[in-house]
Short mmCIF file of C-alpha atoms in Angstrom, two decimals:
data_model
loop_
_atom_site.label_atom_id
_atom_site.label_comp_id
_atom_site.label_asym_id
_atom_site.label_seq_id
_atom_site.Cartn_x
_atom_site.Cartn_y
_atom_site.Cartn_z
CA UNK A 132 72.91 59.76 -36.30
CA UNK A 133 74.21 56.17 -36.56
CA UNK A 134 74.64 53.25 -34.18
CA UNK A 135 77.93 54.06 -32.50
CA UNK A 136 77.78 57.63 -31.86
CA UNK A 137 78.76 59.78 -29.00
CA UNK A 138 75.56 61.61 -27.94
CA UNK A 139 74.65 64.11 -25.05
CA UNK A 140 70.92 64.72 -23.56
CA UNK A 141 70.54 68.11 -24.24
CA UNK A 142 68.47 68.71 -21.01
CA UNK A 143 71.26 67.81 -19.18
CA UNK A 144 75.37 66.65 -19.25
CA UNK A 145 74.84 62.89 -19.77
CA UNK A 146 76.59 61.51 -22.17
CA UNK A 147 76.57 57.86 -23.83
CA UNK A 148 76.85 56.07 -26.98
CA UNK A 149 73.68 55.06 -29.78
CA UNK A 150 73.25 51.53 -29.43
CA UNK A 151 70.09 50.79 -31.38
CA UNK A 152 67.74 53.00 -34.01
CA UNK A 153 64.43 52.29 -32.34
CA UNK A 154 62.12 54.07 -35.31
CA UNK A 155 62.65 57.31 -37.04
CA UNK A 156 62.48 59.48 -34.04
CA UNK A 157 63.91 57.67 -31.12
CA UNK A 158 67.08 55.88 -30.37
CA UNK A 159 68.43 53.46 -27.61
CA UNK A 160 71.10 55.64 -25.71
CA UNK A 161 73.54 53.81 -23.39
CA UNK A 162 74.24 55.63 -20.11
CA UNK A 163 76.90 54.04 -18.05
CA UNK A 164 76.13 50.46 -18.89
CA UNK A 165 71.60 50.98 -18.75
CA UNK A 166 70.03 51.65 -22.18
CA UNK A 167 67.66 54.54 -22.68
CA UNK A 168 65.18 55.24 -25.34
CA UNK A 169 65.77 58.97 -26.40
CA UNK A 170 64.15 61.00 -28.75
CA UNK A 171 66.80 62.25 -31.23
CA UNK A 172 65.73 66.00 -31.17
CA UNK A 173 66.86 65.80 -27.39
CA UNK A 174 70.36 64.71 -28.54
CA UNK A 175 73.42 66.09 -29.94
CA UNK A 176 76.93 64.93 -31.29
CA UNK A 177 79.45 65.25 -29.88
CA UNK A 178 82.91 65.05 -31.78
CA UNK A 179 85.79 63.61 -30.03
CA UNK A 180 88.53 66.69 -30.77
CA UNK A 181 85.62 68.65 -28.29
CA UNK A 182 87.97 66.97 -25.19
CA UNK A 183 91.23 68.04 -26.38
CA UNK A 184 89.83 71.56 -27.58
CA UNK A 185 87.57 72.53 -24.07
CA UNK A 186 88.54 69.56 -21.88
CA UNK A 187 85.66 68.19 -20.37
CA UNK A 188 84.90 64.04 -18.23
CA UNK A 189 86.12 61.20 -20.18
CA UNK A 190 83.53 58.47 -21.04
CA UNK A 191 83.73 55.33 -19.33
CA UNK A 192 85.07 52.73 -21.36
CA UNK A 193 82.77 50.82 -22.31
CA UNK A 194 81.05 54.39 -23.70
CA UNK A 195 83.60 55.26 -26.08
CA UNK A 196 82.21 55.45 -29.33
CA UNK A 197 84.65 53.92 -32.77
CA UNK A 198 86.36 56.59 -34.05
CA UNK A 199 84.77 58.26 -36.98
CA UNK A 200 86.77 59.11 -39.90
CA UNK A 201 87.64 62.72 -40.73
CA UNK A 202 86.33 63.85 -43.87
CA UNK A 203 89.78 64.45 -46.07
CA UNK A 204 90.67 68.00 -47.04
CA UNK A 205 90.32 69.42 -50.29
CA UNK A 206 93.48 68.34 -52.67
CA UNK A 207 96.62 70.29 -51.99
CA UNK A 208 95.26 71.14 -48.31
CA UNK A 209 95.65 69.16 -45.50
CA UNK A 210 92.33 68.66 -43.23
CA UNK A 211 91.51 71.00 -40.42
CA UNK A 212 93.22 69.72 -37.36
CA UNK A 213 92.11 70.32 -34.10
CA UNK A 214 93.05 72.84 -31.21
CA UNK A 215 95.89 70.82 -29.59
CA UNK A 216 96.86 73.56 -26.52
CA UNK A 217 94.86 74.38 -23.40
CA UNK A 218 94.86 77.44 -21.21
CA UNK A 219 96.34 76.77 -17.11
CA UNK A 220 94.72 78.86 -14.47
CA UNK A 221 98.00 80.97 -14.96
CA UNK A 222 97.07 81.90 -18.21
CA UNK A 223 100.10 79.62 -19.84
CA UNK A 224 99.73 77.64 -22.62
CA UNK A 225 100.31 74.10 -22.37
CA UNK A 226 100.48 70.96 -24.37
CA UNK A 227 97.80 68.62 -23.49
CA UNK A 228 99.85 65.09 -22.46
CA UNK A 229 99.20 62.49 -25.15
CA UNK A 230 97.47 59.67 -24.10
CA UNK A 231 98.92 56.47 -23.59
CA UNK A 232 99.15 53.81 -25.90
CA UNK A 233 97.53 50.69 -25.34
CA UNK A 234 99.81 48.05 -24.42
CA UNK A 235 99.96 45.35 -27.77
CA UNK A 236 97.78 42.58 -27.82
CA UNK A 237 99.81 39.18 -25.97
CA UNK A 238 100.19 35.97 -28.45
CA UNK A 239 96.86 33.97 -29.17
CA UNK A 240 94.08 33.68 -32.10
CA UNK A 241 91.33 36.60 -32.61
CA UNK A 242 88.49 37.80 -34.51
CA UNK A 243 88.84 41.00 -35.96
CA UNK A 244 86.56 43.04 -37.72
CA UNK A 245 88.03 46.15 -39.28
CA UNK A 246 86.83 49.00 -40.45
CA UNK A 247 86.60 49.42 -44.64
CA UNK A 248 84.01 52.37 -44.48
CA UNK A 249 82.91 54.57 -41.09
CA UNK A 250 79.83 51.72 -41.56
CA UNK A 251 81.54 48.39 -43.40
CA UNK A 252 83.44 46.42 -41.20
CA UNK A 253 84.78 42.81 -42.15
CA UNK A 254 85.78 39.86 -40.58
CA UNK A 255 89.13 38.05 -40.28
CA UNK A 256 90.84 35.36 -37.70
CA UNK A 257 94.29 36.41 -36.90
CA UNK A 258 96.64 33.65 -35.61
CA UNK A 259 99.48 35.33 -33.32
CA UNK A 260 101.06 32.15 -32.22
CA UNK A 261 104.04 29.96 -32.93
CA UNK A 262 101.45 27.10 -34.45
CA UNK A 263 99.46 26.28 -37.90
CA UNK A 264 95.97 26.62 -36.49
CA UNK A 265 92.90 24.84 -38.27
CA UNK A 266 90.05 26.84 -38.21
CA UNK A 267 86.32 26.77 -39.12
CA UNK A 268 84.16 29.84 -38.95
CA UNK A 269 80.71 30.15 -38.99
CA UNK A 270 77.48 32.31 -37.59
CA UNK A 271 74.43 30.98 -35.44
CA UNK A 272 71.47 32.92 -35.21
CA UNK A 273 68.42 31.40 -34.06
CA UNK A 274 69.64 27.94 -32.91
CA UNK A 275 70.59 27.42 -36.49
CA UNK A 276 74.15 27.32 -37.40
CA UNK A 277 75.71 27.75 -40.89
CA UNK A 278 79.49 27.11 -41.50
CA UNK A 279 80.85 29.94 -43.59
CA UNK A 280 84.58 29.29 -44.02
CA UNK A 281 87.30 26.75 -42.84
CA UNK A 282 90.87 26.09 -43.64
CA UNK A 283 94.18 27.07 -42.10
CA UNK A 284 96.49 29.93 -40.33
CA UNK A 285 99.82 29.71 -40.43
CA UNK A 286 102.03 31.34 -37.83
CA UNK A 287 101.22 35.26 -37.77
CA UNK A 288 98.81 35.11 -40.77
CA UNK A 289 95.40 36.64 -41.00
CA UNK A 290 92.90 35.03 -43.05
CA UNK A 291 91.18 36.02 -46.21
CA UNK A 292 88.06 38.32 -45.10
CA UNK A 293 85.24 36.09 -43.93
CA UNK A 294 82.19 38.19 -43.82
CA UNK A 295 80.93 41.70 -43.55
CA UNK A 296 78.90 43.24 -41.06
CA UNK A 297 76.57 47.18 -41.08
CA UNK A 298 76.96 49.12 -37.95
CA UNK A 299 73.78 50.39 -38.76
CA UNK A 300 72.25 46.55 -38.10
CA UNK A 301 74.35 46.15 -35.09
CA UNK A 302 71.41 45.14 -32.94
CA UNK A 303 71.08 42.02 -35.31
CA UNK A 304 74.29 40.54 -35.70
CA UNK A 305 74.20 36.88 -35.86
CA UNK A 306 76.63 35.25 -33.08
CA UNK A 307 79.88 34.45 -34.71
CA UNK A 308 81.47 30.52 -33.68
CA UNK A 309 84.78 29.58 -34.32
CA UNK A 310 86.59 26.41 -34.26
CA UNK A 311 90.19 25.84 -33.81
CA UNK A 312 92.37 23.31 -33.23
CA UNK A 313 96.48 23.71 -33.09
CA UNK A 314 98.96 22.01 -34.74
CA UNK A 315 102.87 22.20 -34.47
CA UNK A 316 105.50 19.85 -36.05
CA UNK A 317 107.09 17.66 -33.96
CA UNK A 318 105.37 18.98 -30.64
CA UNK A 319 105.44 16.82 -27.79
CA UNK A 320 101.55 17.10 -26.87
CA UNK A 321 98.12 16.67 -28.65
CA UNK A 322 95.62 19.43 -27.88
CA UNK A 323 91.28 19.43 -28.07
CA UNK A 324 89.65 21.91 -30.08
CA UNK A 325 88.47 24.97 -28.75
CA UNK A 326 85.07 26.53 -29.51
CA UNK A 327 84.15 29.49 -29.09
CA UNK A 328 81.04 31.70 -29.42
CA UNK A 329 81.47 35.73 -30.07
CA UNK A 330 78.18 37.56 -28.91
CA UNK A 331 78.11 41.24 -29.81
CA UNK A 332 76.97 43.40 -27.25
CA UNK A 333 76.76 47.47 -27.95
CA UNK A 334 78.04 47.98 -24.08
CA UNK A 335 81.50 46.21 -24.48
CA UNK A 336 81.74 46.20 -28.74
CA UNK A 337 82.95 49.96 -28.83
CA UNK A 338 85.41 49.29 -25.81
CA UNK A 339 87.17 46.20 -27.63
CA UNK A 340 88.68 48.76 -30.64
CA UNK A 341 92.67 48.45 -30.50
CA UNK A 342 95.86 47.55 -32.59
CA UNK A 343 94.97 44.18 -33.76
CA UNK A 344 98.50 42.37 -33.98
CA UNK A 345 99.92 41.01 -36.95
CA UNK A 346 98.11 43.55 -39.94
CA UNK A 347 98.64 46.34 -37.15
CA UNK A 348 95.62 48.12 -37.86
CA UNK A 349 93.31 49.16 -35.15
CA UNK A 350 90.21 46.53 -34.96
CA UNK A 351 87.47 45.79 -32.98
CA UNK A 352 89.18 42.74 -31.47
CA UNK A 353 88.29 39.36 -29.20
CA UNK A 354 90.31 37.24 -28.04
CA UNK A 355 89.31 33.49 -28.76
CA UNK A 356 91.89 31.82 -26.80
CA UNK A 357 91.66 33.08 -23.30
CA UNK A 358 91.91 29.71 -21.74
CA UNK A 359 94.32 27.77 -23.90
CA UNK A 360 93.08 24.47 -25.39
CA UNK A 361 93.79 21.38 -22.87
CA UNK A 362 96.07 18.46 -23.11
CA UNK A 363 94.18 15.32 -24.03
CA UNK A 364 97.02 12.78 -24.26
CA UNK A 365 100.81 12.38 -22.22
CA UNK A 366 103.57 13.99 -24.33
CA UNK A 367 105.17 11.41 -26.68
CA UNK A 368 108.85 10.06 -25.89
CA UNK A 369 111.48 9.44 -28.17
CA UNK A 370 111.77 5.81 -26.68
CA UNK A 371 111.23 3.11 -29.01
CA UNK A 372 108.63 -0.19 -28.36
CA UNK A 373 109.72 -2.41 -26.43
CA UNK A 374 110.42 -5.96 -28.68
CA UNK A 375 108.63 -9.00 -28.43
CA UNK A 376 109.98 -11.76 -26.61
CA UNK A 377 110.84 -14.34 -28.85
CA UNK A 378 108.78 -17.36 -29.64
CA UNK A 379 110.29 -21.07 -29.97
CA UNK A 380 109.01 -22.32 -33.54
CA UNK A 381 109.44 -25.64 -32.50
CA UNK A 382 107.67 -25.71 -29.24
CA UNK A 383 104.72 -23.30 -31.03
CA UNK A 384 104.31 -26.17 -33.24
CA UNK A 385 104.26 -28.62 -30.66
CA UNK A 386 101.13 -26.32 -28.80
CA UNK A 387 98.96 -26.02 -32.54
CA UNK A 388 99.52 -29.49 -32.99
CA UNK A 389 98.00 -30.30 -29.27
CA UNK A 390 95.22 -27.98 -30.37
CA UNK A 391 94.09 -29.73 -33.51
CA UNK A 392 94.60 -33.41 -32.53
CA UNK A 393 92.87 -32.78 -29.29
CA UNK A 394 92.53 -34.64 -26.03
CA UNK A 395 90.76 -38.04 -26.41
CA UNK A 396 89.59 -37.95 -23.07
CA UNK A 397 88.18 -34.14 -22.91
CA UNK A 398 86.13 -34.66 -25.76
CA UNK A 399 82.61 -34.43 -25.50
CA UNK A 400 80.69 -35.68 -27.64
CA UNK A 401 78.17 -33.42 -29.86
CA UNK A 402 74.48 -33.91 -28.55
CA UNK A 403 72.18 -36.06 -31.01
CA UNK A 404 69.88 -33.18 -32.91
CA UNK A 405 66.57 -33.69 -31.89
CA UNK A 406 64.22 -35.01 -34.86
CA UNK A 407 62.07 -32.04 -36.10
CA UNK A 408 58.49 -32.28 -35.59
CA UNK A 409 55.87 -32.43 -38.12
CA UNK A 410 53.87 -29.51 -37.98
CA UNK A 411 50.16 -30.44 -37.93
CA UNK A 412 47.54 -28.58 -40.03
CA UNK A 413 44.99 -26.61 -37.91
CA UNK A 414 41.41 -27.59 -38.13
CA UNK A 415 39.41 -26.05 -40.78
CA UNK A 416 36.66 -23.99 -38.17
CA UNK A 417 39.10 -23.00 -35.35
CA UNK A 418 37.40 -21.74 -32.75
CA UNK A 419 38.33 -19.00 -30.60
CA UNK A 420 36.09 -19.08 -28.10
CA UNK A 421 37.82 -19.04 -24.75
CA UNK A 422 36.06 -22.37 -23.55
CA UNK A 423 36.89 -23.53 -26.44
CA UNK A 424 40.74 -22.51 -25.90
CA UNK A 425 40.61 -23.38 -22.22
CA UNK A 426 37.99 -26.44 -21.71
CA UNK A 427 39.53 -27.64 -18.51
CA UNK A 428 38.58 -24.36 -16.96
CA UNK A 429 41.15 -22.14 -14.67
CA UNK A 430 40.01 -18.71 -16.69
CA UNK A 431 38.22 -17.30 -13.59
CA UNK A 432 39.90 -13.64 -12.79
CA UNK A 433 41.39 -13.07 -16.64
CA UNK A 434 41.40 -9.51 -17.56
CA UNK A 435 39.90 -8.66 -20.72
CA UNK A 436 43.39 -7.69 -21.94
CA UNK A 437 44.27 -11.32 -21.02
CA UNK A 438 41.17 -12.88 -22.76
CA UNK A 439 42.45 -11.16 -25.65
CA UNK A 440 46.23 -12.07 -25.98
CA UNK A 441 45.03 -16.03 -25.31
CA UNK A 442 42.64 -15.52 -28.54
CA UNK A 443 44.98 -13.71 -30.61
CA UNK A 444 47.98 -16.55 -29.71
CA UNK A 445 46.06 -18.76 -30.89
CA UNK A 446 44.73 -17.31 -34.08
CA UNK A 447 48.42 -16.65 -34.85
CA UNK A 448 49.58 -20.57 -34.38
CA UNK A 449 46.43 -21.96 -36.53
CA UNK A 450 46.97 -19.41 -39.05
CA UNK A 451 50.79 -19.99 -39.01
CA UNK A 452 50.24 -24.10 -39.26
CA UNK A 453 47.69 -23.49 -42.17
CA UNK A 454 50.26 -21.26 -44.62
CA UNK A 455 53.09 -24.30 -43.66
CA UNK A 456 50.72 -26.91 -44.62
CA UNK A 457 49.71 -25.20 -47.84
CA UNK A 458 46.02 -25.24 -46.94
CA UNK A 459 43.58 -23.05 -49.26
CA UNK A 460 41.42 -21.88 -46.55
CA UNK A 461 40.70 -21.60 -42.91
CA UNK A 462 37.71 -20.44 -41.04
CA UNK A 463 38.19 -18.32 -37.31
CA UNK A 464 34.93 -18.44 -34.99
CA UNK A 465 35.08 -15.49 -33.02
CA UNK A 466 31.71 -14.68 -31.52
CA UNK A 467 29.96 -11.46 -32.13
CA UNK A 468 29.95 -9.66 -28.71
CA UNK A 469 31.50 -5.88 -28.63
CA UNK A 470 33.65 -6.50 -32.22
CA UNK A 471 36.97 -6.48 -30.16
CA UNK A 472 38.52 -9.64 -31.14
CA UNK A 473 36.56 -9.33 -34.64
CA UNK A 474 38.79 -5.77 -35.36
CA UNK A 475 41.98 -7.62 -34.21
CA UNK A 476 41.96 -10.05 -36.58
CA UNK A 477 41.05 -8.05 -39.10
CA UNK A 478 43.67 -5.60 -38.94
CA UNK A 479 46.84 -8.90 -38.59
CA UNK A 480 45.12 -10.38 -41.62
CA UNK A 481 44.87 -6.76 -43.58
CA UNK A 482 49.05 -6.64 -42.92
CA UNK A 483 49.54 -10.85 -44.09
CA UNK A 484 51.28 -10.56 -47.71
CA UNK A 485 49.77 -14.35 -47.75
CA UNK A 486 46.58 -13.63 -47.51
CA UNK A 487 44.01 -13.62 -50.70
CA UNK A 488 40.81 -11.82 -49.16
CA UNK A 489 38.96 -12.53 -45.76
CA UNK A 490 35.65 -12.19 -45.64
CA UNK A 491 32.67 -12.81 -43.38
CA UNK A 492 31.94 -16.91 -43.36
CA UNK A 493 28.60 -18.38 -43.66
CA UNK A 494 26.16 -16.05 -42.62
CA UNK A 495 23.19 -18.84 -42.22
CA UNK A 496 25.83 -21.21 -39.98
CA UNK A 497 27.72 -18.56 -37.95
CA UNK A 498 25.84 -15.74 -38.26
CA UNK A 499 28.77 -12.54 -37.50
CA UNK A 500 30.97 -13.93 -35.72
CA UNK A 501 33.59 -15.57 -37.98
CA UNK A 502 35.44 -15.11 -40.79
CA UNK A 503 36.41 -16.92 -43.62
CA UNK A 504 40.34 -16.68 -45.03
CA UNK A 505 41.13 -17.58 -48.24
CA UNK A 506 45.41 -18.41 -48.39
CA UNK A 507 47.73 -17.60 -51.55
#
């Protein structure tokens, strides 16, 4: 029993297709559109020739199972055919009306996958238009995506196979995505690409088998082009540019010459540069203190995080002034208290490529709270 099968219950006259192999013993049955887990020893096959031989209610379509393959006769005998007469209430024999064919698929680009083997089927784009058609194909699975083949259709072409895919792993089919942009020669409009994602779905795969155009085989086939890529520019025109108007050399002279001689009385003259100042070494102790920063006062109701961007401006000028000035060291005094502004400067100096070592200064002077830099 493989994916794809036409089953019945065998406690009653339901009938559906296989849609999954759960495990060994039990399989997902679908049963007018709703999956059910079965046990296979409740199930039976049931061959498609059973209609035309006993008659019997049609599957919906989205139940009917792919054709299976007949097994070929032995050589020199044809294969067993099936009953093809049924019995009236008269007790005439009739022949059963064929069914009717589907109508052939309308102009646009597929995906087909045909059958090689009653479980092999492989991939190809079919382009059933009047245009080339750029294509690249490719399977997502995941949220990961992974191109597989690109290049281009010509007018009813099919292209090289593109994949393979087991009916038996039906239920894990990656989703197949398909780019495609037209192209025709000397066509009066440009057209965006169309992308479009194929999910396979047991309930409406088996329904999609028909006559795939162009290699006129019967496929499973989907349509990729159901709403036809849009116009993004206004059809061209034959018309040709407009010219320039013409330019007077003379008087174009006359207007560059203006330009570069300038009006005397428009011109304004360049400001003065201002001299540069001379930047002034930093003391050798700077203290960071904030009355030392701030001795006129007017600190009352600074945050901490305040406090802290004052100190660390101004540990950032002195130490700036002292690498212009090409002194050897400097010395920061910056207290002892909770190690905030300590760890601060410790960490800018750690990143300063101009820096030799830092250490802690004089113990017997400051105690903690400063730190001696030595410059390069």
């Amino acid at each position: 029993m493989n994916i794809g099968d036409r089953v019945r219950l065998m406690s009653g006259r339901e009938e559906g297709i296989v849609t999954r192999i759960l495990d060994q013993n039990l399989v997902e049955v679908t049963i007018d559109d709703f999956p059910v887990p079965v046990l296979r020893s409740e199930l039976v096959l049931v061959a498609a020739e059973e209609f035309k031989a006993f008659g019997g209610s049609e599957l919906a379509p989205s139940q009917v199972a792919a054709p299976r393959p007949l097994k070929p006769g032995k050589p020199g005998k044809p294969a067993a055919a099936a009953p093809t007469t049924t019995t009236t209430p008269s007790g005439s024999s009739t022949t059963p009306a064929k069914a009717a064919p589907a109508p052939p698929a309308p102009k646009g680009l597929y995906l087909a996958l045909v059958q090689q083997t009653s479980e092999l089927l492989v991939a190809h784009l079919i382009n059933n238009t009047d245009a080339d058609v750029l294509f690249t194909f490719g399977e997502e699975r995941g949220g990961q995506y992974r191109a597989l083949a690109a290049d281009k259709l010509a007018p009813k072409t099919v292209s090289q196979p593109l994949g393979h895919r087991h009916l038996k792993d039906f239920d894990q089919w990656a989703t197949a995505v398909v780019q495609l942009l037209p192209s025709q020669l000397n066509a009066p409009t440009l057209y965006d690409t169309l992308l479009k994602r194929v999910s396979f779905k047991a309930s409406s795969f088996y329904s999609s088998r028909r006559e795939a155009p162009v290699i006129k085989r019967e496929a499973y086939l989907f349509q990729l082009d159901e709403k036809p890529a849009a116009p993004i520019a206004v059809p061209l025109t034959d018309e040709a540019p407009k010219p320039a108007p013409a330019v007077d050399p003379v008087k174009l002279r006359d207007q560059i010459a203006d330009k570069l001689r300038g009006d005397a009385k428009t011109v304004v003259p360049a400001p003065k540069p201002e001299p540069v100042k001379a930047i002034v070494a930093p003391p050798h102790e700077v203290d960071l203190h904030l009355e030392a920063l701030k001795p006129e006062g007017g600190t009352e109701g600074l945050s901490n995080t305040a406090v802290l961007e004052l100190q660390t401006a101004a540990f950032e000028d002195a130490l700036s002034r002292a690498l212009a000035t090409n002194m050897h060291e400097i010395i920061f005094i910056h207290g002892v208290g909770n190690g905030t502004l300590r760890k601060e400067l410790h960490k800018r100096l750690s990143r300063n490529r101009d820096i030799k070592f830092f250490e802690e200064a004089r113990k017997e002077k400051f105690g903690y709270g400063a730190t001696l830099v030595r410059l390069k």
